[in-house]
Amino acid sequence: MRSLQVSPLVRRAPALILAIVLGASLLVAPIAGASHGATECPEIMPVAEVQEGMVGVGYTVVRGKTPTTFNVEILGVLENGIGPGRDMIVVDVSGPPIDQARGIWFGMSGSPVYVGERLVGAVAFGLSFGPSSIGGLTPAEDMADILAYERNTSGGQAAAPSSASRYQRSIRLPDAMVRRIARHEQVSNDEVSNEMRQLRLPVSVSGLTGRGLERVSKVLKREGHRVVTYAGSSAAATTPGGTTTRVVPGGNFAAAISYGDITFAGVGTTTYVCEDVALAFGHPFFFLPTGATLVGANDADAIAIVDDPTFGPYKLASIAERVGTVDQDRFAGIRTLFGFVPPTIPTTSNVTALTTGRSRQGTTEIVTSEYVPFLAAAHVFSNIDFTFDEIGEGKSSLDWTIRGTREDGSTWELSRSNLYASDFDISIESVFELQIQLFTLFMNRFEEIEFSGLDVTASVDDEAQAYRITNVLTSKDGVDYRDVRRVRSRPGKTVYLRVELTPLDESLEPRVVDLSLVIPETAKSDALIEITSGASSYEELFCFLNGSRCADEAGNKIETFDQLIAYLESRPKNNELLARLRMGGRGRVKATDREMLDQVIRGRKRVFVSIIGACCAGEGEVVTSEPKPEGQPAQ
């Protein structure tokens, strides 16, 4: 038998903020005399003592903050059901909190179950198809093991976010257990699902439009997280007057990764409280690879149990007072340290809509660095959306400064500005580059870094003004230009280019820009001239995210974090017209000419250059090699 040794633990718990008003009413009153909601440091019942036929009581909240009871009958123990050495206790639950939702609902994760005065486990699993009174408990004995982990109060970089799919969230029930459930329920074996799944976690996200919330849901689903997302209200990162509030066993528990404009939090139930530590959920929150984390821990206020026809019933709640920080995110649950509140990472955005003159200063406090790329982009996207007050085409200008610290504690800073245009959705287009830069910085291979802040200034207009590169002419002398696909030139000679730009908006006039490139004296192989803009070169950033070795325009390998910052700051901008001469097997840039315009430029054209020796083509001038076929556009 494992005995429970409780030492004071600093906790860091994810705090999720949920708020929305629905008219569903819960007619369940707290059971008179229920004492476990206020009892601390309960005795743990070892799994070895759990027997089929035992009856007990569970605690959860259906409305407000006060726990109410439900009945529990133990149907058996599924050895190694959750994983090697991790059993699942199969139960049948009943009572008003269960009846009104036709079974176990999402948000009950962590609801403690007692037999006598001893804590048996926490509700964490349900049958896979539809609401059912049959569920699975994570043994309290396993959850108590989380108490032994060293307290994580220093922060530091947890491993980069990874897919949650590697965590076993579905458990196949053996035939014997299916038959046992069928007998208990007095139904045929075929009517019983043979799979248990981790309960979905209700996740409240504030500050996003419907399409923004849909994008968040898709990201979480793609990463393997079992959640039900809904639009909630915002919450503050700190509680006025300090963190004196404490959650109680059977009470609401919210784990938050951000506060403010974008308050992102998941809601479940508190399982265990002892001295300055609490355990909750009975399963992971996001389950980072290291297990150690730093996310906010909050109380919550349940509004209703919503019977969603798509996902099933779930708890709708708003976030209440901050109680501490979740510092461990493990298979069997999460651990919170009361009173411990590390500093957050402020993300501010000052957005002005030029068409209406409306402006807004927004702030989101992100709890830890690994969530900054995702949530900072969501924050800026949301502030542009609500300030612009329309969805559709437009143009924008963004300036941002990203700040952080390095492994040795020194600080770093990256500043960047750019223009954007979209004939589809300017809010989305405006944040794409910023999000890539944040991911690139956090996932860099040179050293571990932390973010300390992000400031963004943006203006947005409803005119999608931009130019498209429609044709490129070439010349040997800068006077006589021809429309050809391929030219010939000697080393040391100049290739003159005339770029024709067509406006995408009637308010602009067509433009012609002259550029020129000198063929290197050492040129021995054919070359490619690429005419493009910064808007066409985002793919250059992705080498940092897929593990490739990256280089700047001159072909110099980027091998330090300082070089990475310099590269990200100096990348071509979307309103910068570029002509780049590429040579060699790796296509390194040997010559560049550019001109900055007042609008975004789109498109890409190419001209091939055949390098000839001194013995050929007279003076080595640029000559027409392959005229463009009649009626075909230039490439």
XYZ file of C-alpha atoms in Angstrom:
635
model
C 0.000 0.000 0.000
C 1.244 3.491 -0.821
C 0.867 5.875 2.072
C 0.131 9.531 1.412
C 2.995 11.747 2.515
C 1.870 15.324 2.112
C 4.431 18.074 2.120
C 3.655 21.710 1.424
C 3.915 22.214 -2.323
C 4.067 25.371 -4.312
C 1.434 25.138 -6.927
C 1.116 26.408 -10.361
C -2.098 25.554 -12.009
C -3.582 26.447 -15.368
C -6.391 28.891 -14.872
C -9.181 28.991 -17.379
C -11.735 31.682 -17.626
C -15.179 30.834 -18.788
C -18.054 33.181 -19.186
C -21.215 33.248 -21.237
C -24.812 33.588 -20.196
C -27.262 30.840 -21.090
C -30.765 30.302 -19.854
C -30.367 26.661 -18.829
C -31.334 26.252 -15.190
C -30.024 23.643 -12.780
C -32.520 22.541 -10.185
C -30.041 20.720 -7.986
C -29.438 21.913 -4.464
C -26.378 21.021 -2.396
C -26.919 17.987 -0.192
C -27.305 18.991 3.428
C -24.464 17.833 5.622
C -22.016 17.254 2.739
C -18.703 17.610 4.498
C -16.053 16.532 2.016
C -16.141 19.865 0.185
C -14.504 21.443 3.224
C -12.321 18.543 4.340
C -8.584 18.794 3.703
C -5.884 16.109 3.567
C -8.277 13.152 3.191
C -7.061 9.601 3.633
C -6.412 7.763 0.366
C -7.905 4.333 -0.346
C -5.321 2.159 -2.159
C -6.527 0.579 -5.398
C -5.799 -2.843 -3.926
C -8.638 -2.308 -1.438
C -11.203 -1.165 -3.997
C -13.817 -3.879 -4.545
C -16.758 -4.417 -6.860
C -20.028 -3.516 -5.152
C -18.630 -0.738 -2.960
C -20.834 2.343 -2.819
C -19.715 5.866 -2.222
C -20.413 9.517 -2.827
C -18.988 11.979 -5.298
C -18.843 15.775 -5.250
C -19.124 18.247 -8.116
C -20.615 21.682 -8.881
C -23.517 22.162 -11.240
C -24.212 25.804 -10.411
C -22.347 28.480 -8.536
C -19.440 27.328 -6.383
C -20.953 24.974 -3.832
C -20.340 21.246 -4.397
C -23.322 18.924 -4.481
C -23.313 15.121 -4.209
C -23.975 12.217 -6.535
C -24.101 8.487 -5.843
C -21.379 6.080 -6.933
C -21.313 2.293 -7.265
C -18.005 0.604 -8.079
C -18.301 -2.001 -10.855
C -14.685 -3.143 -10.744
C -11.055 -2.266 -11.303
C -9.542 -2.450 -14.777
C -5.901 -3.335 -14.163
C -3.479 -1.348 -16.330
C -6.551 0.224 -17.908
C -5.120 3.718 -18.245
C -1.585 2.532 -18.890
C 1.119 0.214 -17.564
C 0.834 0.226 -13.792
C -2.111 2.630 -13.930
C -5.493 1.094 -13.159
C -8.930 2.469 -13.911
C -11.807 2.159 -11.463
C -15.058 1.595 -13.384
C -18.141 3.119 -11.738
C -21.833 3.771 -12.229
C -22.977 7.196 -11.021
C -26.476 8.459 -10.301
C -28.389 11.276 -8.699
C -29.795 14.656 -9.778
C -26.473 16.075 -11.105
C -26.213 13.053 -13.410
C -29.880 12.686 -14.342
C -30.318 16.224 -15.652
C -27.515 15.741 -18.203
C -28.412 12.105 -19.038
C -25.050 10.979 -17.714
C -21.538 12.146 -16.944
C -20.817 15.574 -18.425
C -17.689 17.413 -19.468
C -16.395 19.524 -16.600
C -16.794 16.702 -14.060
C -13.122 15.834 -14.612
C -11.556 15.724 -11.166
C -14.812 15.209 -9.231
C -13.683 13.343 -6.081
C -15.303 10.043 -5.088
C -15.219 8.823 -1.502
C -16.023 5.474 0.085
C -16.614 6.231 3.723
C -14.113 8.922 4.654
C -11.442 7.792 2.203
C -10.771 9.289 -1.213
C -10.974 6.594 -3.909
C -10.395 8.574 -7.098
C -11.514 11.277 -9.507
C -14.006 11.067 -12.356
C -11.931 11.372 -15.544
C -13.374 9.028 -18.209
C -16.723 8.241 -19.804
C -18.048 5.794 -22.380
C -17.188 6.955 -25.879
C -20.658 7.184 -27.425
C -23.103 9.663 -25.943
C -23.770 10.568 -22.308
C -23.769 7.600 -19.935
C -23.780 7.027 -16.210
C -20.855 4.603 -16.646
C -17.481 6.234 -16.123
C -13.907 5.709 -15.083
C -11.985 7.045 -12.095
C -8.316 7.904 -11.994
C -7.238 6.329 -8.680
C -6.478 8.826 -5.924
C -3.392 6.737 -5.198
C -1.966 7.666 -8.614
C -2.927 11.311 -8.263
C -1.179 11.458 -4.880
C 2.100 10.551 -6.588
C 2.078 14.007 -8.200
C 2.621 15.484 -4.747
C 6.128 14.019 -4.666
C 7.405 16.023 -7.653
C 9.773 18.873 -6.883
C 8.052 22.211 -6.899
C 8.517 24.200 -10.080
C 8.589 27.883 -9.147
C 11.433 29.192 -11.263
C 9.713 28.968 -14.604
C 12.252 28.400 -17.321
C 11.376 27.073 -20.722
C 9.249 24.011 -20.770
C 9.592 21.910 -23.865
C 7.964 23.368 -26.934
C 4.269 22.516 -27.319
C 3.761 19.129 -28.884
C 0.886 17.026 -30.021
C -1.147 15.468 -27.238
C -1.963 12.469 -29.404
C 0.842 10.427 -27.868
C -1.029 10.412 -24.564
C -3.495 7.524 -24.334
C -6.925 9.168 -24.144
C -8.997 6.162 -25.288
C -9.114 2.896 -23.348
C -10.468 -0.326 -24.817
C -12.646 -2.231 -22.356
C -12.127 -6.013 -22.154
C -15.085 -8.212 -23.019
C -15.487 -9.271 -19.380
C -15.948 -5.629 -18.304
C -18.406 -5.002 -21.145
C -20.475 -8.000 -20.007
C -20.341 -6.796 -16.393
C -21.596 -3.336 -17.399
C -24.336 -4.894 -19.558
C -25.569 -7.033 -16.651
C -25.535 -4.041 -14.343
C -27.441 -1.889 -16.807
C -29.735 -4.781 -17.785
C -29.008 -4.380 -21.492
C -27.400 -6.561 -24.128
C -23.648 -6.583 -24.640
C -24.095 -4.936 -28.035
C -25.700 -1.917 -26.390
C -22.577 -1.165 -24.317
C -19.690 0.800 -25.791
C -16.409 -1.082 -25.465
C -14.321 2.070 -25.158
C -13.707 4.643 -22.433
C -12.396 8.080 -23.350
C -10.945 10.888 -21.325
C -13.660 13.449 -20.700
C -13.438 16.532 -22.864
C -12.353 19.664 -21.043
C -14.596 22.721 -21.431
C -12.343 25.539 -22.644
C -13.443 29.166 -22.491
C -11.824 31.659 -24.848
C -12.694 35.343 -24.613
C -12.168 38.126 -27.107
C -12.587 36.225 -30.370
C -15.230 36.358 -33.068
C -16.932 33.144 -34.144
C -14.417 32.488 -36.897
C -11.547 33.162 -34.499
C -12.947 30.667 -32.017
C -13.374 28.152 -34.825
C -9.702 28.526 -35.761
C -8.669 27.961 -32.140
C -10.822 24.835 -31.984
C -9.198 23.458 -35.128
C -5.705 24.038 -33.738
C -6.538 22.264 -30.472
C -8.164 19.358 -32.308
C -5.179 19.034 -34.632
C -2.880 18.827 -31.596
C -4.955 15.988 -30.154
C -6.558 17.859 -27.247
C -10.038 16.674 -26.201
C -11.825 19.944 -25.500
C -15.107 21.756 -26.027
C -14.409 25.410 -26.798
C -16.885 28.205 -26.228
C -16.913 32.005 -26.071
C -16.277 33.182 -22.545
C -15.554 36.370 -20.637
C -12.155 37.813 -19.762
C -10.451 37.688 -16.390
C -7.580 39.552 -14.748
C -4.167 37.954 -14.302
C -4.105 38.792 -10.605
C -6.758 39.021 -7.941
C -7.130 42.410 -6.199
C -5.923 42.138 -2.629
C -3.852 39.008 -3.212
C -4.595 35.304 -3.673
C -6.343 34.448 -0.420
C -9.094 32.367 -2.050
C -8.709 28.581 -1.996
C -10.506 25.977 -4.059
C -12.214 23.087 -2.242
C -12.522 19.372 -3.053
C -15.471 18.906 -5.392
C -15.395 22.613 -6.240
C -14.730 24.234 -9.596
C -11.185 24.515 -10.881
C -9.973 26.587 -13.829
C -6.559 26.352 -15.492
C -5.588 29.415 -17.562
C -2.810 30.025 -20.049
C -3.730 33.686 -20.586
C -5.738 36.542 -19.091
C -7.090 39.858 -20.314
C -8.460 40.341 -23.821
C -7.754 36.721 -24.717
C -8.550 34.740 -21.606
C -7.961 31.080 -22.435
C -8.892 28.594 -19.724
C -10.100 25.040 -19.203
C -12.617 24.175 -16.483
C -12.868 21.039 -14.398
C -13.130 20.025 -10.763
C -10.807 20.064 -7.750
C -10.039 16.581 -6.398
C -7.777 17.045 -3.391
C -6.686 19.903 -1.125
C -4.050 19.699 1.594
C -2.178 22.589 3.181
C -0.835 24.753 0.320
C -1.382 22.340 -2.559
C -4.300 20.998 -4.594
C -4.829 18.330 -7.256
C -7.439 18.520 -10.017
C -8.810 17.099 -13.298
C -7.714 13.449 -12.874
C -6.089 13.689 -16.310
C -3.669 16.118 -18.006
C -4.494 19.649 -19.045
C -2.173 20.073 -22.059
C 0.428 17.488 -20.954
C 3.686 19.179 -21.966
C 6.577 16.777 -22.610
C 8.417 17.841 -19.439
C 5.399 17.516 -17.128
C 6.500 20.747 -15.445
C 4.586 23.855 -16.423
C 3.511 27.281 -15.218
C -0.135 28.150 -15.862
C -2.680 30.035 -13.841
C -4.971 28.388 -11.287
C -8.363 29.929 -10.594
C -11.643 29.276 -8.925
C -14.685 29.353 -11.220
C -18.391 30.049 -11.023
C -20.617 27.500 -12.768
C -23.482 28.977 -14.776
C -25.161 25.939 -16.296
C -24.729 22.442 -17.670
C -25.282 22.912 -21.397
C -26.601 19.911 -23.334
C -24.685 20.414 -26.564
C -26.098 18.200 -29.370
C -22.691 17.921 -31.069
C -20.199 17.292 -28.273
C -22.474 16.356 -25.393
C -23.288 18.094 -22.110
C -20.627 20.343 -20.593
C -20.225 22.810 -17.739
C -20.448 26.485 -18.631
C -18.587 28.611 -16.099
C -16.988 31.997 -15.608
C -13.583 32.406 -14.034
C -13.393 33.686 -10.493
C -10.445 34.558 -8.235
C -6.863 33.552 -8.931
C -5.716 31.027 -6.327
C -2.194 30.203 -7.450
C -0.309 28.454 -10.229
C -0.298 24.973 -11.719
C 3.267 23.656 -11.695
C 2.734 20.011 -12.734
C 0.718 18.635 -15.672
C 0.843 14.825 -15.450
C -0.986 11.693 -16.588
C -3.035 11.506 -13.400
C -3.882 15.188 -13.069
C -2.520 18.631 -12.401
C -1.008 20.128 -9.250
C -1.562 23.649 -7.960
C 0.502 25.686 -5.526
C -1.659 28.134 -3.598
C -0.547 31.759 -3.484
C 2.321 31.404 -5.959
C 1.766 33.801 -8.896
C 4.753 34.318 -11.225
C 4.877 37.335 -13.573
C 3.003 37.088 -16.856
C 4.114 38.133 -20.344
C 2.262 41.290 -21.452
C 1.138 41.507 -25.072
C -0.195 44.937 -26.027
C -1.675 46.141 -29.303
C -2.707 49.658 -30.263
C -4.935 49.435 -33.340
C -6.427 52.293 -35.367
C -9.052 51.847 -38.086
C -8.338 54.615 -40.621
C -11.783 54.402 -42.240
C -13.664 55.163 -39.014
C -11.031 56.777 -36.823
C -11.806 54.197 -34.145
C -8.837 53.013 -32.059
C -8.302 50.562 -29.228
C -5.499 49.648 -26.841
C -5.667 45.956 -25.930
C -3.708 43.793 -23.508
C -3.407 40.036 -23.029
C -1.276 38.595 -20.208
C 0.197 35.250 -21.305
C 1.242 32.941 -18.497
C 4.267 31.232 -20.033
C 6.476 31.516 -23.131
C 5.423 28.368 -24.982
C 1.932 29.809 -25.519
C 3.086 33.237 -26.751
C 3.245 32.494 -30.524
C -0.290 31.127 -30.610
C -1.978 33.528 -28.179
C -0.157 36.728 -29.172
C -1.252 36.244 -32.780
C -4.809 35.578 -31.588
C -4.683 38.758 -29.498
C -3.571 41.010 -32.374
C -6.002 39.322 -34.770
C -8.870 39.930 -32.357
C -8.013 43.569 -31.699
C -7.809 44.284 -35.430
C -11.103 42.455 -35.976
C -13.059 44.430 -33.392
C -11.448 47.799 -34.142
C -11.795 47.436 -37.915
C -15.371 46.262 -37.270
C -15.708 44.389 -40.561
C -14.490 41.181 -42.142
C -13.014 41.393 -45.592
C -10.500 43.093 -47.823
C -8.206 45.879 -46.751
C -4.654 46.962 -46.086
C -2.711 47.400 -42.868
C 0.558 48.591 -41.417
C 2.132 46.859 -38.404
C 5.097 47.745 -36.197
C 6.146 45.377 -33.427
C 8.817 44.914 -30.809
C 9.402 41.509 -29.236
C 11.424 41.349 -26.006
C 12.881 38.445 -24.088
C 15.715 36.955 -22.072
C 18.471 34.519 -23.025
C 19.976 31.520 -21.261
C 22.512 33.719 -19.440
C 19.802 36.110 -18.246
C 20.686 38.904 -20.663
C 17.925 40.585 -22.651
C 17.233 40.645 -26.382
C 14.879 42.622 -28.599
C 13.547 42.364 -32.148
C 11.837 45.234 -33.956
C 10.084 44.945 -37.291
C 7.518 46.779 -39.451
C 5.659 45.773 -42.599
C 2.672 46.478 -44.831
C -0.062 43.975 -45.706
C -2.952 43.803 -48.152
C -5.702 41.247 -48.601
C -8.702 40.929 -50.863
C -10.085 38.244 -48.544
C -9.427 38.907 -44.828
C -7.016 41.635 -43.735
C -7.221 40.644 -40.031
C -5.740 37.210 -40.759
C -3.198 38.496 -43.285
C -1.908 41.080 -40.794
C -0.762 38.581 -38.138
C 0.720 35.805 -40.278
C 4.321 37.060 -40.344
C 4.285 38.033 -36.669
C 3.165 34.550 -35.650
C 5.867 32.911 -37.787
C 8.524 35.126 -36.205
C 7.352 34.260 -32.693
C 7.430 30.529 -33.457
C 10.841 30.879 -35.099
C 12.283 32.627 -32.047
C 10.841 30.229 -29.502
C 11.796 27.086 -31.406
C 15.245 28.271 -32.454
C 18.018 25.658 -32.255
C 20.699 27.979 -30.891
C 19.649 28.550 -27.267
C 16.630 28.456 -25.000
C 14.918 31.802 -24.679
C 11.970 33.278 -22.840
C 9.613 36.012 -23.966
C 9.137 38.994 -21.664
C 6.798 41.151 -23.734
C 5.366 42.135 -27.108
C 4.128 45.559 -28.260
C 2.272 46.002 -31.553
C 1.037 49.181 -33.237
C -1.280 48.709 -36.215
C -3.423 50.716 -38.590
C -5.972 49.186 -40.951
C -7.958 50.494 -43.915
C -10.708 48.951 -46.023
C -9.011 49.592 -49.393
C -7.020 46.554 -50.545
C -4.426 48.573 -52.436
C -1.568 46.594 -53.951
C 0.459 46.111 -57.124
C 0.994 42.909 -59.062
C 4.123 42.170 -61.088
C 2.675 41.555 -64.550
C 5.694 41.723 -66.878
C 9.472 42.171 -66.949
C 11.443 43.588 -69.890
C 15.226 43.308 -70.310
C 17.825 45.528 -71.931
C 21.550 45.531 -72.705
C 21.927 49.296 -72.324
C 18.993 50.498 -70.215
C 17.349 52.079 -73.243
C 16.087 49.432 -75.629
C 13.931 46.971 -73.628
C 12.644 43.667 -74.986
C 10.063 41.190 -73.748
C 12.000 37.896 -73.578
C 12.251 34.873 -71.322
C 15.984 34.285 -71.574
C 19.005 36.542 -72.041
C 22.732 36.020 -72.531
C 25.428 38.047 -70.864
C 29.124 38.041 -70.102
C 30.623 38.166 -66.573
C 30.960 41.745 -65.396
C 28.168 43.048 -67.619
C 24.885 44.591 -66.469
C 21.401 43.220 -67.050
C 18.797 45.996 -67.031
C 15.218 45.198 -65.968
C 11.999 47.127 -66.419
C 9.255 45.806 -64.123
C 5.655 46.565 -65.048
C 3.268 46.773 -62.098
C -0.516 46.619 -62.428
C -2.650 47.962 -59.557
C -5.269 45.710 -58.000
C -7.305 48.750 -57.038
C -8.653 51.409 -59.410
C -7.440 54.154 -57.090
C -3.826 53.433 -58.092
C -2.088 54.077 -61.406
C 0.099 51.488 -63.202
C 3.791 51.791 -62.434
C 7.079 50.952 -64.075
C 10.219 50.400 -61.979
C 13.721 50.083 -63.435
C 16.252 47.794 -61.727
C 19.647 46.456 -62.759
C 22.000 43.625 -61.805
C 25.709 43.162 -62.497
C 26.857 39.656 -63.437
C 29.793 38.720 -61.159
C 33.218 38.644 -62.828
C 33.649 35.099 -61.523
C 30.398 33.813 -63.022
C 30.883 30.462 -64.774
C 27.398 28.954 -64.748
C 23.992 30.043 -65.907
C 21.931 32.201 -63.568
C 18.363 32.983 -62.662
C 16.973 36.455 -62.059
C 14.011 36.403 -59.699
C 11.765 39.460 -59.508
C 9.553 39.369 -56.443
C 8.674 41.106 -53.184
C 8.769 40.306 -49.485
C 5.138 39.233 -49.743
C 6.240 36.273 -51.861
C 9.073 35.046 -49.665
C 7.477 33.796 -46.428
C 8.607 30.289 -47.301
C 12.174 31.356 -46.488
C 11.221 31.424 -42.817
C 10.067 27.843 -42.607
C 13.558 26.343 -42.713
C 13.851 27.412 -39.072
C 10.748 25.440 -38.155
C 11.492 22.198 -40.009
C 15.050 21.693 -38.785
C 16.884 22.768 -41.945
C 20.016 24.893 -41.859
C 19.121 28.415 -42.861
C 21.071 31.177 -44.560
C 20.666 34.856 -45.295
C 20.399 36.291 -48.813
C 24.163 36.196 -49.291
C 24.234 32.488 -48.433
C 25.818 32.985 -45.013
C 24.631 30.317 -42.583
C 22.686 31.570 -39.591
C 24.417 29.926 -36.644
C 23.652 32.132 -33.618
C 20.582 33.631 -32.021
C 21.913 37.145 -32.689
C 22.216 36.339 -36.393
C 18.668 35.001 -36.367
C 17.321 38.248 -34.896
C 19.243 40.291 -37.462
C 17.860 38.124 -40.272
C 14.256 38.414 -39.082
C 14.545 42.186 -38.696
C 16.062 42.754 -42.152
C 13.946 40.407 -44.268
C 12.464 42.002 -47.414
C 9.218 43.833 -46.790
C 5.944 43.364 -48.614
C 6.223 46.755 -50.352
C 9.809 46.132 -51.448
C 10.392 45.246 -55.112
C 13.376 42.915 -55.418
C 15.517 41.660 -58.262
C 17.885 38.879 -57.158
C 20.480 37.098 -59.254
C 20.803 33.485 -58.128
C 23.619 31.160 -59.209
C 24.951 27.724 -58.348
C 23.308 24.515 -57.213
C 21.980 26.119 -54.027
C 20.680 29.188 -55.809
C 22.655 31.625 -53.684
C 22.003 35.317 -54.243
C 25.003 36.950 -55.992
C 23.500 40.371 -56.738
C 20.463 42.326 -55.598
C 18.664 45.515 -56.562
C 15.539 46.813 -54.848
C 13.125 49.695 -54.610
C 10.691 50.500 -51.820
C 7.176 51.446 -52.909
C 4.223 52.845 -50.988
C 2.003 49.777 -51.467
C 2.248 46.005 -51.129
C 3.613 44.172 -54.172
C 2.539 40.697 -55.226
C 3.643 38.192 -57.798
C 6.857 36.683 -59.074
C 8.604 36.641 -62.447
C 11.791 34.969 -63.660
C 14.380 35.663 -66.318
C 17.015 33.050 -67.171
C 20.578 34.208 -67.902
C 23.040 32.236 -70.002
C 26.636 33.187 -69.139
C 28.902 33.238 -72.180
C 32.690 33.472 -72.415
C 34.799 36.295 -73.821
C 35.129 34.376 -77.062
C 31.455 34.545 -77.819
C 28.721 37.022 -78.765
C 30.934 39.928 -79.732
C 31.084 42.461 -76.906
C 29.261 40.142 -74.463
C 26.193 42.333 -74.357
C 22.750 41.136 -73.341
C 21.076 39.654 -76.402
C 17.766 38.074 -77.136
C 17.961 34.284 -77.016
C 14.385 33.047 -76.908
C 11.673 35.559 -77.798
C 8.421 35.188 -75.943
C 5.954 33.229 -78.134
C 3.267 35.355 -79.692
C 0.234 35.788 -77.458
C 1.828 34.260 -74.340
C 2.479 36.274 -71.182
C 5.987 36.760 -69.859
C 7.074 34.236 -67.248
